[in-house]
Coordinates of C-alpha atoms in Angstrom, one line a residue:
Chain A
M1 CA 94.1 23.1 -95.9
A2 CA 91.2 22.1 -98.5
A3 CA 91.0 18.7 -97.4
V4 CA 90.6 19.9 -93.7
T5 CA 87.5 22.6 -94.3
G6 CA 86.2 19.8 -97.0
S7 CA 86.0 16.9 -94.6
F8 CA 84.6 19.3 -91.7
T9 CA 81.7 19.6 -93.5
A10 CA 81.2 16.4 -94.6
N11 CA 81.4 15.0 -91.4
G12 CA 79.0 17.2 -89.9
V13 CA 80.6 16.9 -86.3
A14 CA 83.1 19.7 -85.7
H15 CA 84.7 18.2 -82.8
A16 CA 85.6 14.9 -84.3
P17 CA 87.4 15.5 -87.4
S18 CA 88.0 12.2 -89.5
R19 CA 90.8 10.2 -89.3
T20 CA 92.3 11.3 -92.7
V21 CA 92.3 14.9 -91.3
R22 CA 94.3 13.9 -88.2
V23 CA 96.8 12.1 -89.8
T24 CA 97.3 15.0 -92.5
V25 CA 97.3 17.5 -89.9
L26 CA 99.6 15.7 -87.5
S27 CA 102.1 14.6 -90.4
L28 CA 102.3 18.0 -91.8
I29 CA 103.1 19.9 -88.3
G30 CA 105.6 16.5 -87.4
L31 CA 107.4 17.3 -90.6
I32 CA 107.6 20.8 -89.9
F33 CA 109.1 20.1 -86.4
A34 CA 111.5 17.2 -88.0
L35 CA 112.8 19.3 -90.5
P36 CA 115.5 21.0 -88.7
I37 CA 116.4 18.0 -86.5
A38 CA 116.9 16.0 -89.5
A39 CA 119.1 18.7 -90.9
M40 CA 120.9 18.8 -87.4
I41 CA 121.6 14.9 -87.6
E42 CA 123.0 15.4 -91.2
F43 CA 125.3 18.1 -90.0
T44 CA 126.6 15.7 -87.5
L45 CA 127.4 12.8 -89.9
R46 CA 129.0 15.0 -92.5
A47 CA 132.7 13.3 -93.3
G48 CA 134.1 16.8 -94.0
L49 CA 134.7 19.2 -97.0
V50 CA 135.2 16.5 -99.7
G51 CA 131.6 14.9 -98.8
G52 CA 130.2 11.6 -97.6
Y53 CA 128.9 10.6 -94.4
N54 CA 130.0 8.7 -91.2
V55 CA 129.5 8.3 -87.5
D56 CA 132.9 9.3 -86.5
R57 CA 131.8 12.2 -84.2
W58 CA 129.2 10.2 -82.2
V59 CA 131.4 7.5 -81.7
A60 CA 134.3 9.7 -80.7
L61 CA 131.9 11.7 -78.1
F62 CA 130.6 8.4 -76.7
Q63 CA 133.9 6.8 -76.2
S64 CA 135.2 9.7 -74.5
G65 CA 132.5 9.1 -72.0
F66 CA 131.8 13.1 -71.8
T67 CA 135.0 14.2 -70.3
G68 CA 137.4 16.7 -71.3
V69 CA 136.2 19.4 -72.9
Y70 CA 132.4 18.1 -73.1
R71 CA 132.6 17.6 -69.3
P72 CA 131.3 21.3 -68.7
V73 CA 128.1 20.5 -70.7
L74 CA 127.1 17.7 -68.2
V75 CA 127.7 20.0 -65.4
A76 CA 125.5 22.7 -67.1
L77 CA 122.8 20.2 -67.8
G78 CA 122.7 19.4 -64.3
N79 CA 122.1 22.9 -63.6
S80 CA 119.5 23.3 -65.9
V81 CA 117.5 20.7 -64.6
A82 CA 117.9 22.2 -61.3
L83 CA 116.8 25.1 -62.2
A84 CA 113.7 23.8 -64.2
I85 CA 113.0 21.7 -60.9
G86 CA 113.0 25.0 -59.1
T87 CA 111.2 26.8 -61.4
V88 CA 108.1 24.3 -61.4
I89 CA 108.6 24.4 -57.6
I90 CA 108.0 28.1 -57.4
V91 CA 105.1 28.4 -59.9
M92 CA 103.2 25.4 -57.9
L93 CA 104.3 26.9 -54.4
L94 CA 103.4 30.7 -55.3
L95 CA 101.2 31.0 -58.6
V96 CA 98.7 28.3 -58.0
P97 CA 97.8 29.3 -54.6
T98 CA 97.8 32.7 -55.3
M99 CA 95.8 32.3 -58.5
L100 CA 93.1 30.2 -56.3
L101 CA 92.8 32.5 -53.7
V102 CA 92.4 35.3 -56.2
H103 CA 90.0 33.2 -58.2
I104 CA 87.9 32.2 -54.7
R105 CA 88.4 35.2 -52.5
F106 CA 89.1 38.2 -54.3
P107 CA 87.7 37.8 -57.6
Y108 CA 88.1 42.1 -58.2
L109 CA 91.8 40.9 -58.1
R110 CA 91.9 39.0 -61.1
R111 CA 92.5 41.5 -63.8
V112 CA 95.4 42.9 -61.8
L113 CA 96.9 39.6 -61.1
E114 CA 96.6 38.8 -65.0
F115 CA 98.3 42.1 -65.9
I116 CA 101.0 41.4 -63.6
C117 CA 101.6 37.8 -64.8
I118 CA 101.5 38.6 -68.6
L119 CA 104.2 41.7 -68.0
P120 CA 107.1 39.6 -68.4
I121 CA 106.3 38.6 -71.8
T122 CA 106.2 42.4 -72.7
I123 CA 109.9 42.9 -71.5
P124 CA 112.7 41.7 -73.4
A125 CA 115.2 39.5 -71.5
I126 CA 117.8 42.0 -71.8
V127 CA 115.9 44.7 -70.1
L128 CA 114.7 42.2 -67.7
V129 CA 118.5 41.5 -67.0
V130 CA 119.0 45.2 -66.3
G131 CA 116.7 45.4 -63.5
L132 CA 117.6 42.1 -62.3
A133 CA 121.4 42.7 -62.1
P134 CA 121.2 44.8 -58.7
I135 CA 118.9 42.7 -57.3
Y136 CA 121.2 39.5 -57.7
T137 CA 124.1 41.3 -55.9
V138 CA 121.5 41.3 -53.0
V139 CA 120.6 37.8 -53.7
A140 CA 124.5 37.0 -54.2
R141 CA 125.0 38.5 -50.7
M142 CA 122.2 36.6 -48.9
L143 CA 121.9 33.5 -50.7
G144 CA 125.3 33.2 -52.4
S145 CA 125.9 33.2 -56.0
G146 CA 124.8 29.7 -56.6
V147 CA 123.3 28.6 -60.2
W148 CA 120.0 27.7 -58.5
T149 CA 119.3 31.4 -57.6
L150 CA 118.4 32.2 -61.1
A151 CA 115.1 30.1 -60.4
F152 CA 113.7 33.2 -59.0
A153 CA 114.5 34.9 -62.8
Y154 CA 113.0 32.1 -64.5
G155 CA 109.9 31.9 -62.2
I156 CA 109.2 35.2 -63.5
T157 CA 110.0 34.9 -67.1
V158 CA 107.4 31.6 -67.2
L159 CA 104.7 33.2 -65.4
P160 CA 102.8 34.6 -68.7
F161 CA 102.9 30.9 -70.2
A162 CA 102.0 29.1 -66.6
Y163 CA 99.2 31.6 -65.8
R164 CA 97.4 31.1 -69.3
A165 CA 97.6 27.4 -68.8
I166 CA 96.3 27.3 -65.5
Q167 CA 93.6 30.0 -65.9
S168 CA 92.1 28.3 -68.9
N169 CA 91.7 25.1 -66.7
L170 CA 90.6 27.1 -64.1
D171 CA 87.6 28.5 -65.9
G172 CA 86.7 25.4 -66.8
V173 CA 85.8 23.9 -63.3
D174 CA 83.5 25.1 -60.8
V175 CA 85.8 26.0 -58.2
R176 CA 83.6 27.9 -56.1
T177 CA 81.1 25.0 -56.0
L178 CA 83.4 22.5 -55.3
T179 CA 85.3 24.3 -52.7
E180 CA 81.9 25.1 -50.8
A181 CA 81.0 21.6 -51.4
A182 CA 84.0 20.1 -49.7
R183 CA 83.9 22.5 -46.8
T184 CA 80.6 21.6 -45.9
L185 CA 81.6 18.1 -45.9
G186 CA 84.3 19.3 -43.2
A187 CA 87.5 19.5 -45.0
G188 CA 90.0 22.2 -44.1
W189 CA 91.5 24.8 -46.6
G190 CA 94.6 22.2 -46.9
S191 CA 92.2 19.2 -47.7
V192 CA 90.4 21.4 -50.1
L193 CA 93.3 22.4 -52.1
V194 CA 95.0 18.9 -51.9
R195 CA 92.1 16.6 -52.2
V196 CA 89.9 18.8 -54.7
L197 CA 91.4 21.6 -56.3
V198 CA 94.9 20.4 -57.4
P199 CA 93.4 17.0 -58.4
N200 CA 91.1 18.8 -60.7
L201 CA 93.3 21.3 -62.0
R202 CA 95.9 18.5 -63.0
R203 CA 95.6 19.2 -66.5
G204 CA 96.4 23.0 -66.3
I205 CA 98.9 22.6 -63.4
L206 CA 101.0 20.0 -65.7
A207 CA 100.7 22.4 -68.8
G208 CA 102.0 25.2 -66.8
A209 CA 105.2 22.8 -65.3
F210 CA 106.0 21.6 -69.1
I211 CA 105.7 25.2 -70.1
A212 CA 107.9 25.9 -67.3
V213 CA 110.3 23.2 -68.2
A214 CA 110.6 23.7 -71.5
V215 CA 111.6 27.6 -71.2
V216 CA 114.2 26.8 -68.7
L217 CA 115.9 24.3 -70.6
G218 CA 116.0 26.4 -73.5
E219 CA 116.9 30.0 -72.0
F220 CA 119.9 31.6 -72.7
T221 CA 120.1 35.6 -72.4
I222 CA 119.3 35.8 -68.9
A223 CA 121.8 33.2 -67.5
S224 CA 124.7 34.5 -69.9
L225 CA 124.3 38.0 -68.8
L226 CA 124.0 37.1 -65.1
N227 CA 127.3 34.9 -65.8
R228 CA 125.8 31.7 -64.8
V229 CA 126.4 28.5 -66.6
N230 CA 123.3 26.6 -67.9
L231 CA 122.8 24.3 -70.6
Q232 CA 122.4 26.7 -73.4
T233 CA 125.5 28.7 -72.1
A234 CA 127.7 25.8 -72.2
L235 CA 126.6 24.7 -75.8
V236 CA 127.4 27.8 -77.0
V237 CA 131.1 27.7 -75.4
V238 CA 131.5 24.2 -76.8
S239 CA 130.4 25.3 -80.4
K240 CA 132.9 27.7 -80.5
V241 CA 135.5 25.1 -80.1
D242 CA 133.6 22.3 -82.1
P243 CA 130.5 23.0 -84.0
Y244 CA 130.0 19.7 -84.9
T245 CA 130.0 18.2 -81.4
A246 CA 127.8 21.3 -80.1
V247 CA 125.1 20.1 -82.5
I248 CA 125.4 16.2 -81.3
L249 CA 125.0 17.7 -77.6
S250 CA 122.2 19.7 -79.0
L251 CA 120.5 17.0 -80.4
L252 CA 121.0 14.9 -77.0
A253 CA 119.7 17.9 -74.8
L254 CA 116.6 17.7 -77.1
A255 CA 116.2 14.1 -76.5
F256 CA 116.7 14.6 -73.0
A257 CA 114.1 17.4 -72.7
S258 CA 111.5 15.4 -74.7
M259 CA 112.0 12.3 -72.2
L260 CA 111.9 14.8 -69.5
L261 CA 108.7 16.1 -70.7
L262 CA 106.9 12.6 -71.3
I263 CA 107.8 11.4 -67.8
I264 CA 106.3 14.5 -66.0
G265 CA 103.1 13.3 -68.4
R266 CA 103.3 10.2 -67.5
L267 CA 103.5 10.9 -63.8
G268 CA 100.9 13.4 -63.7
A269 CA 98.4 11.7 -66.0
P270 CA 94.9 11.3 -64.2
R271 CA 94.3 8.4 -62.5
N272 CA 90.7 7.6 -63.7
Q273 CA 91.4 8.1 -67.5
T274 CA 88.2 7.4 -69.6
L275 CA 88.5 6.5 -73.2
R276 CA 87.2 10.1 -74.5
R277 CA 90.2 11.7 -72.3
R278 CA 92.7 9.1 -73.5
T279 CA 92.3 9.9 -77.0
T280 CA 92.2 13.8 -76.8
V281 CA 95.2 13.8 -74.4
K282 CA 98.4 14.4 -76.9
G283 CA 102.1 14.5 -76.3
P284 CA 104.4 17.5 -76.6
A285 CA 105.3 18.6 -79.9
Chain B
M1 CA 79.8 8.7 -32.6
M2 CA 80.2 6.1 -34.9
S3 CA 77.6 3.9 -35.7
Q4 CA 78.2 0.1 -36.3
S5 CA 74.8 -0.5 -38.2
P6 CA 75.1 0.1 -41.7
V7 CA 72.1 2.2 -41.9
L8 CA 71.8 5.8 -41.6
Q9 CA 71.2 7.4 -38.4
T10 CA 70.9 11.1 -37.4
R11 CA 71.2 13.0 -34.2
S12 CA 67.6 14.0 -34.2
G13 CA 66.6 16.6 -31.9
T14 CA 68.8 19.6 -33.4
V15 CA 67.0 23.0 -33.1
V16 CA 68.4 25.9 -35.2
E17 CA 67.5 29.3 -34.2
F18 CA 68.3 32.6 -36.4
T19 CA 68.0 35.8 -34.4
G20 CA 68.0 39.2 -35.9
V21 CA 70.5 38.2 -38.4
V22 CA 71.9 41.2 -40.6
K23 CA 73.9 40.7 -43.9
E24 CA 74.8 43.4 -46.3
F25 CA 76.6 43.1 -49.4
S26 CA 78.0 46.4 -50.5
G27 CA 75.6 48.3 -48.9
L28 CA 72.4 46.4 -49.8
R29 CA 70.7 44.3 -47.1
A30 CA 70.3 40.8 -48.2
L31 CA 69.2 39.6 -44.8
D32 CA 67.7 42.5 -42.6
G33 CA 67.0 41.5 -39.1
F34 CA 66.1 37.6 -40.1
S35 CA 64.7 35.6 -37.3
L36 CA 63.6 32.1 -37.6
T37 CA 63.5 28.8 -35.5
L38 CA 63.8 25.4 -37.2
H39 CA 62.3 22.9 -34.7
A40 CA 64.0 19.6 -34.2
G41 CA 63.6 17.2 -37.1
E42 CA 61.5 19.7 -39.1
C43 CA 61.5 20.7 -42.7
V44 CA 61.5 24.5 -43.3
A45 CA 61.2 25.7 -46.9
L46 CA 62.3 29.4 -47.3
L47 CA 60.2 30.4 -50.3
G48 CA 60.6 33.8 -51.9
P49 CA 61.4 35.9 -55.6
S50 CA 65.3 36.0 -56.3
G51 CA 67.0 38.5 -54.3
S52 CA 64.9 38.1 -51.6
G53 CA 67.6 36.5 -49.1
K54 CA 66.7 33.3 -49.1
T55 CA 70.0 31.7 -50.2
T56 CA 71.9 34.3 -48.2
A57 CA 70.1 32.7 -45.2
L58 CA 71.1 29.2 -45.8
R59 CA 74.6 30.3 -46.7
V60 CA 74.9 32.1 -43.6
L61 CA 73.8 29.2 -41.4
A62 CA 76.4 27.0 -43.2
G63 CA 78.9 29.4 -42.6
L64 CA 79.7 30.3 -46.2
E65 CA 78.9 33.9 -45.6
S66 CA 79.8 35.7 -42.5
T67 CA 77.0 37.7 -40.3
D68 CA 77.1 41.3 -39.8
A69 CA 74.8 41.2 -36.6
G70 CA 72.5 38.8 -35.0
S71 CA 73.3 35.3 -33.9
I72 CA 72.8 31.6 -34.9
T73 CA 72.8 28.8 -32.6
I74 CA 72.6 25.2 -33.1
D75 CA 71.3 23.7 -30.0
G76 CA 71.4 26.6 -28.1
I77 CA 75.2 27.1 -29.2
D78 CA 75.9 30.0 -31.0
V79 CA 77.8 28.9 -34.3
S80 CA 78.7 32.6 -35.9
A81 CA 82.4 32.0 -35.2
L82 CA 82.7 28.6 -36.4
S83 CA 84.4 27.6 -39.8
T84 CA 82.2 25.8 -42.3
S85 CA 83.8 22.7 -42.1
K86 CA 83.3 22.4 -38.2
R87 CA 79.6 23.1 -38.6
D88 CA 78.6 19.6 -39.0
M89 CA 76.0 20.2 -41.8
G90 CA 75.1 18.5 -45.0
M91 CA 74.4 20.6 -47.9
V92 CA 73.0 20.0 -51.3
F93 CA 74.1 22.9 -53.9
Q94 CA 71.7 24.2 -56.9
S95 CA 74.8 23.5 -59.5
Y96 CA 76.2 20.0 -59.9
S97 CA 78.8 19.9 -57.2
L98 CA 80.2 16.3 -57.2
F99 CA 83.6 16.1 -57.5
P100 CA 84.8 15.1 -61.0
H101 CA 88.0 13.2 -60.4
L102 CA 86.2 11.0 -57.4
S103 CA 84.2 8.2 -58.1
V104 CA 80.5 8.1 -56.8
G105 CA 81.5 6.1 -54.0
E106 CA 84.4 8.1 -53.3
N107 CA 82.6 11.7 -53.6
V108 CA 79.9 9.6 -50.9
E109 CA 83.2 9.0 -48.7
F110 CA 84.7 12.2 -49.0
G111 CA 83.0 13.7 -45.9
L112 CA 83.8 10.5 -44.0
R113 CA 87.4 10.4 -44.9
M114 CA 87.6 14.1 -43.6
R115 CA 86.3 12.7 -40.3
K116 CA 88.8 9.9 -40.5
I117 CA 86.9 6.8 -40.2
K118 CA 88.4 3.7 -41.5
P119 CA 88.0 2.6 -45.0
A120 CA 85.8 -0.6 -44.3
E121 CA 83.6 1.6 -42.2
R122 CA 83.5 4.3 -44.7
R123 CA 82.8 1.9 -47.8
S124 CA 79.6 0.3 -45.8
R125 CA 78.4 3.7 -44.8
A126 CA 78.7 5.1 -48.2
S127 CA 77.1 2.0 -49.6
A128 CA 74.3 2.4 -47.2
A129 CA 73.9 6.0 -48.2
L130 CA 73.8 5.5 -52.1
A131 CA 71.2 2.5 -51.4
L132 CA 68.9 5.1 -49.7
V133 CA 68.9 7.6 -52.8
G134 CA 68.4 4.2 -54.8
L135 CA 71.6 4.4 -56.4
G136 CA 73.4 1.3 -54.6
H137 CA 74.8 -0.2 -57.7
H138 CA 76.6 3.0 -58.9
F139 CA 79.4 2.9 -56.5
D140 CA 82.2 3.0 -59.0
R141 CA 80.7 5.4 -61.8
F142 CA 81.9 9.0 -62.2
A143 CA 79.8 12.3 -62.3
H144 CA 79.8 12.7 -65.9
Q145 CA 78.3 9.2 -66.6
L146 CA 75.4 10.1 -64.3
S147 CA 72.2 12.1 -65.6
G148 CA 71.4 15.5 -63.6
G149 CA 69.0 13.6 -61.3
Q150 CA 71.4 11.1 -60.5
Q151 CA 74.0 13.6 -59.6
Q152 CA 71.8 15.4 -57.2
R153 CA 70.8 12.1 -55.6
V154 CA 74.3 11.2 -55.0
A155 CA 74.9 14.8 -53.9
L156 CA 72.1 13.9 -51.4
A157 CA 73.6 10.8 -50.1
R158 CA 77.1 12.4 -50.0
A159 CA 75.2 15.3 -47.4
L160 CA 73.6 12.6 -45.4
V161 CA 76.2 10.1 -45.0
T162 CA 78.2 11.8 -42.1
E163 CA 75.0 12.3 -40.4
P164 CA 74.9 16.1 -39.9
R165 CA 73.0 17.8 -37.3
V166 CA 71.1 20.1 -40.1
L167 CA 70.4 19.2 -43.8
L168 CA 71.0 22.2 -46.2
L169 CA 69.1 22.2 -49.7
D170 CA 69.9 25.6 -52.1
E171 CA 67.7 24.6 -54.9
P172 CA 68.6 21.1 -55.4
L173 CA 66.0 20.6 -58.0
S174 CA 66.2 23.9 -60.0
A175 CA 68.5 22.7 -62.8
L176 CA 66.6 19.3 -63.2
D177 CA 63.7 18.8 -65.8
A178 CA 60.1 18.8 -64.7
K179 CA 59.6 15.3 -64.3
V180 CA 62.6 14.1 -62.2
R181 CA 62.2 17.2 -60.2
V182 CA 58.7 16.1 -58.8
Q183 CA 60.1 12.6 -58.3
L184 CA 63.2 13.5 -56.4
R185 CA 61.1 15.9 -54.5
D186 CA 59.0 13.5 -53.2
E187 CA 61.8 11.5 -52.5
I188 CA 63.7 14.3 -50.5
R189 CA 60.5 14.2 -48.5
R190 CA 60.5 10.6 -47.7
I191 CA 64.0 10.5 -46.9
Q192 CA 63.8 13.6 -44.7
T193 CA 61.0 11.9 -43.0
E194 CA 62.6 8.9 -42.5
L195 CA 65.9 10.1 -40.7
G196 CA 64.0 13.2 -38.9
I197 CA 66.6 15.6 -39.8
T198 CA 66.4 19.1 -39.4
T199 CA 66.2 20.4 -42.9
L200 CA 66.4 24.0 -44.4
F201 CA 65.2 24.2 -47.9
V202 CA 65.7 26.9 -50.2
T203 CA 63.6 27.5 -53.1
H204 CA 61.6 29.8 -55.4
D205 CA 59.1 27.1 -56.5
Q206 CA 56.1 27.3 -54.3
D207 CA 55.0 23.6 -55.4
E208 CA 58.1 22.6 -54.3
A209 CA 58.0 24.3 -51.1
L210 CA 54.2 23.4 -50.3
A211 CA 55.2 19.7 -50.9
I212 CA 58.1 19.1 -49.0
A213 CA 58.1 21.4 -46.3
D214 CA 56.6 21.1 -42.6
R215 CA 56.6 24.7 -42.7
V216 CA 56.9 27.2 -45.0
A217 CA 58.7 30.9 -44.5
V218 CA 58.0 33.2 -47.5
M219 CA 60.8 36.0 -47.7
R220 CA 60.6 39.3 -49.2
S221 CA 63.5 41.8 -49.1
G222 CA 65.7 40.3 -46.4
N223 CA 63.0 39.4 -44.1
I224 CA 59.9 36.9 -43.7
E225 CA 56.7 38.0 -44.3
Q226 CA 54.9 35.0 -43.3
V227 CA 55.8 31.6 -41.9
G228 CA 53.2 28.7 -41.5
T229 CA 52.1 25.3 -42.6
P230 CA 51.4 25.0 -46.0
E231 CA 47.8 25.1 -45.3
E232 CA 47.9 28.1 -43.4
L233 CA 49.8 29.8 -45.8
Y234 CA 47.5 29.0 -48.8
S235 CA 44.1 29.2 -47.0
R236 CA 45.1 32.2 -44.4
P237 CA 48.0 34.6 -46.4
A238 CA 48.7 37.2 -44.4
T239 CA 49.0 39.4 -47.3
P240 CA 48.4 39.8 -50.9
F241 CA 52.4 39.5 -51.9
I242 CA 51.9 36.0 -50.0
A243 CA 48.4 35.3 -51.7
D244 CA 50.3 35.9 -55.0
F245 CA 53.4 34.0 -54.4
V246 CA 51.7 31.0 -52.8
G247 CA 49.3 29.6 -55.2
L248 CA 47.3 31.9 -57.7
S249 CA 45.3 34.8 -56.8
N250 CA 43.0 37.5 -58.2
G251 CA 43.8 41.0 -57.2
I252 CA 40.1 42.8 -57.2
V253 CA 39.4 46.4 -56.2
G254 CA 37.2 46.3 -53.1
I255 CA 36.4 48.2 -50.1
V256 CA 36.4 47.4 -46.5
R257 CA 33.5 48.1 -44.4
D258 CA 32.1 46.9 -41.2
G259 CA 34.7 44.2 -40.8
H260 CA 33.9 42.7 -44.2
A261 CA 35.4 43.1 -47.5
E262 CA 32.9 44.2 -50.1
V263 CA 33.8 43.1 -53.8
H264 CA 31.3 43.8 -56.7
G265 CA 28.4 43.7 -54.3
T266 CA 29.6 40.7 -52.2
R267 CA 30.7 40.8 -48.6
L268 CA 33.5 38.4 -47.9
P269 CA 35.0 37.7 -44.6
L270 CA 38.3 39.1 -43.8
I271 CA 41.2 36.9 -42.7
D272 CA 42.4 39.8 -40.5
P273 CA 39.3 41.7 -39.1
A274 CA 41.1 44.6 -37.5
V275 CA 42.0 46.0 -41.0
A276 CA 41.7 49.9 -41.5
E277 CA 38.5 50.7 -43.7
G278 CA 38.8 52.0 -47.1
P279 CA 39.6 51.1 -50.8
V280 CA 41.9 47.6 -50.8
R281 CA 43.0 45.2 -53.3
V282 CA 41.4 42.0 -52.3
S283 CA 42.9 38.9 -53.1
V284 CA 40.7 35.9 -54.3
R285 CA 41.8 32.5 -55.2
P286 CA 40.7 31.2 -58.6
E287 CA 38.8 28.4 -57.0
D288 CA 36.9 30.6 -54.8
I289 CA 35.0 31.7 -57.7
E290 CA 32.4 29.6 -59.4
F291 CA 29.9 29.8 -62.0
A292 CA 26.0 30.4 -60.7
P293 CA 22.8 30.4 -62.3
E294 CA 22.7 34.2 -61.6
G295 CA 25.1 36.6 -59.5
L296 CA 28.0 38.8 -61.3
A297 CA 27.4 39.2 -64.8
T298 CA 30.7 38.6 -66.7
T299 CA 31.9 38.1 -70.2
V300 CA 34.5 34.7 -71.0
V301 CA 37.6 35.9 -72.6
S302 CA 39.3 32.8 -72.7
S303 CA 39.5 29.1 -71.2
S304 CA 42.1 26.5 -71.1
F305 CA 42.2 23.0 -70.3
L306 CA 44.8 22.1 -67.8
G307 CA 44.2 18.3 -67.3
S308 CA 42.4 17.9 -64.0
L309 CA 40.7 21.4 -64.2
R310 CA 39.6 24.1 -66.4
R311 CA 41.1 27.6 -65.9
T312 CA 38.6 30.3 -67.6
T313 CA 39.2 34.2 -67.9
V314 CA 36.4 36.5 -67.6
R315 CA 35.6 40.3 -67.6
L316 CA 33.7 41.9 -65.0
P317 CA 31.5 44.7 -66.0
D318 CA 33.9 47.6 -64.9
G319 CA 36.4 45.9 -67.4
S320 CA 38.7 44.3 -64.9
I321 CA 40.1 40.7 -65.5
V322 CA 39.4 37.7 -62.8
F323 CA 40.1 34.0 -63.5
L324 CA 38.7 31.1 -62.1
Q325 CA 39.2 27.1 -61.8
H326 CA 36.5 24.9 -62.5
G327 CA 35.8 21.4 -63.5
V328 CA 36.7 20.2 -67.0
R329 CA 33.0 19.4 -67.6
M330 CA 32.2 23.0 -67.8
H331 CA 33.3 24.4 -71.2
P332 CA 32.6 28.4 -71.2
K333 CA 33.0 29.6 -74.8
T334 CA 34.7 33.0 -75.6
G335 CA 32.5 35.7 -75.7
E336 CA 29.9 34.0 -73.7
S337 CA 27.9 35.7 -71.0
V338 CA 28.3 33.6 -67.6
F339 CA 27.3 34.8 -64.1
L340 CA 29.7 34.6 -61.1
K341 CA 29.6 34.2 -57.5
F342 CA 32.1 34.2 -54.4
T343 CA 32.4 31.4 -52.5
G344 CA 32.9 33.6 -49.3
V345 CA 36.1 32.2 -48.2
P346 CA 38.1 34.6 -45.9
V347 CA 40.2 37.1 -48.0
S348 CA 43.5 38.8 -47.3
T349 CA 43.4 42.8 -48.4
E350 CA 45.9 45.4 -49.1
P351 CA 45.2 49.4 -48.8
L352 CA 44.9 50.2 -52.6
E353 CA 47.8 52.8 -52.3
A354 CA 50.0 50.0 -50.7
A355 CA 49.1 47.9 -53.4
R356 CA 50.4 50.5 -56.3
V357 CA 53.5 50.8 -54.5
A358 CA 54.3 47.4 -54.3
L359 CA 52.9 46.9 -57.9
H360 CA 55.7 49.2 -59.3
Q361 CA 58.5 47.9 -57.3
S362 CA 58.2 44.7 -58.3

């Protein structure tokens, strides 16, 4: 930390830390994140109680082609991805327009919206499920008991994170003037949203989507208590039978999630990147 | 509708009429029976202090605010129920309003895209509009690569490229520094005259209003206090409020008697000969007072050099302060005794009681 503060003052420019500082900070953070992953890899390579390492378990898993006992994990992964997509759609179609509407037309409701959106973070998942259970009996009657219906619950749990991400972007853009400019140029509300607001709120919306995907892929409590199968519940089932393979699957799931986030980042990358922007965009940790 | 020539055209002959427009914001009347007619191809400036309702009037015409009463017509057709996007206006905002995710060219093309005009024509018309504001070679730049003045030029091109019926300018120069402001002001005037587009220009800066407009409407608490050509407003202000707001003026206590205003022993003609007799506050322009070999004896308080002229503040025998403008060759010293006389230009007056009330309000 001493190096950080030292080079800040030496540099004089608070916004642009020197290369050494950047590398130091990034490697420190990278190390913290890499440690548990390295430990997991080490665990999967253990030969047995006698010691020594081999790749037998990895080979066995890939040779089996994820059949048999591991099959449910693949299905569960599919469920989780579907849920992540569903949750992102809910956030995009419900939260973003609501926030824009409140920002432009009903600014006095901003506090209320903020309170409602932050609320889920203060309520433990277990408590949430107690309330959700009777609602889901109704949902099941109306829409069936498919796994995808969990997206409604996840849409609520990701609210605080998605709200913050989008709001900080919203505060940095003069939404009101841009909207009025577009409307005087002949744009209807649809065009204003699609052609002006969404492109300028891309960063916030993308960050919101990132977080939604990350939260959903890691969710266990609600799915478990509502008796739905997702990636995490399936991994727990496997780990009871074969802890080593469960860790391998966890690593694969981690790699998959990282790839997913990278792809989303690519798809949503701004079309007209400037050099300045490119250097400040960082991949998900 | 579509012009083949790349040169911008406007449908000249658009007449805008506000009639008794009322707009309230939570009980406060921003517009209180506002009436104004913009003739075809005319540039009218709405001038007034903040809170006088000038921006509200413009926003109501743009459809960005609804009206509570009254009507707004464009070429005789009531547009009150028409949404902003269908009113066919070009607007330039006070704050920078270029779309940050689009290039300069795409910004200018935006309105044409909304009107479903083909890409080739869009591009040629956008180029012509950018050339008109002197930024023809900035097509592929982005807003953050431009200076404030350039951004407002692009905003002007963007507002004009759709060949709107009316151009609305909402203090477009107030974010710019002094030199650029004057430059762009003159350029807006040139373009407006060239295109002959009916224009409503909102400003709190009297120099801007006088320089740019065919007629200036001075606003006060949601209504027009006086409307006229810049020359009329300056030389025949209806009230001391106008005299104060348009140009500089001295408020000197005097008395109205026999159709004249008497100020310190001098009889001055009245702009409005019908004003009631009695004690008044008389507005006298600083250039309508001059040094003389004899006359009103005063003492110089201070004198400052303003480039092309000099402004000198003096104290009258009764202790009140007035200032006058004169050539730079005269250089009065502080404490020096000088004689003044009034040039005898007609003046506006305000009963002394009303003057006190107005003074307390502002």
